Amino acid sequence: MYLLSHLFLMLTQSSERAEKERSDAYLADATDLHDLEFRMRELDRGASRRASWMVHTE
């Protein structure tokens, strides 16, 4: 059981890390402040549309 839970934890952390890297790269490509704010709102709206069990909270 420990091995299964450890595997699940590794997979979800890897997925969360990849998603964070994608969103960081997306924000870094903003051309100006307006574009950056638009992209930030867009990412926030996308996170609010996910099921509550899919959203990672720290």
XYZ file of C-alpha atoms in Angstrom, residues 2-3 8-9 12 15 17 19 21 26 34 36-37 42 44 50 54 56:
18
model
C 2.873 2.363 0.796
C 4.392 1.769 -2.638
C 0.600 8.241 -6.865
C 2.321 11.071 -4.988
C 0.833 14.022 -9.122
C 2.191 16.659 -13.129
C 5.486 20.706 -11.551
C 1.821 22.490 -15.186
C 6.476 25.256 -15.640
C 3.245 31.284 -20.732
C -1.396 44.522 -20.104
C 0.817 39.812 -18.526
C -2.273 40.811 -16.519
C -6.799 33.748 -17.932
C -6.856 32.128 -12.738
C -11.337 22.668 -12.510
C -7.905 18.739 -8.981
C -3.568 21.876 -5.571
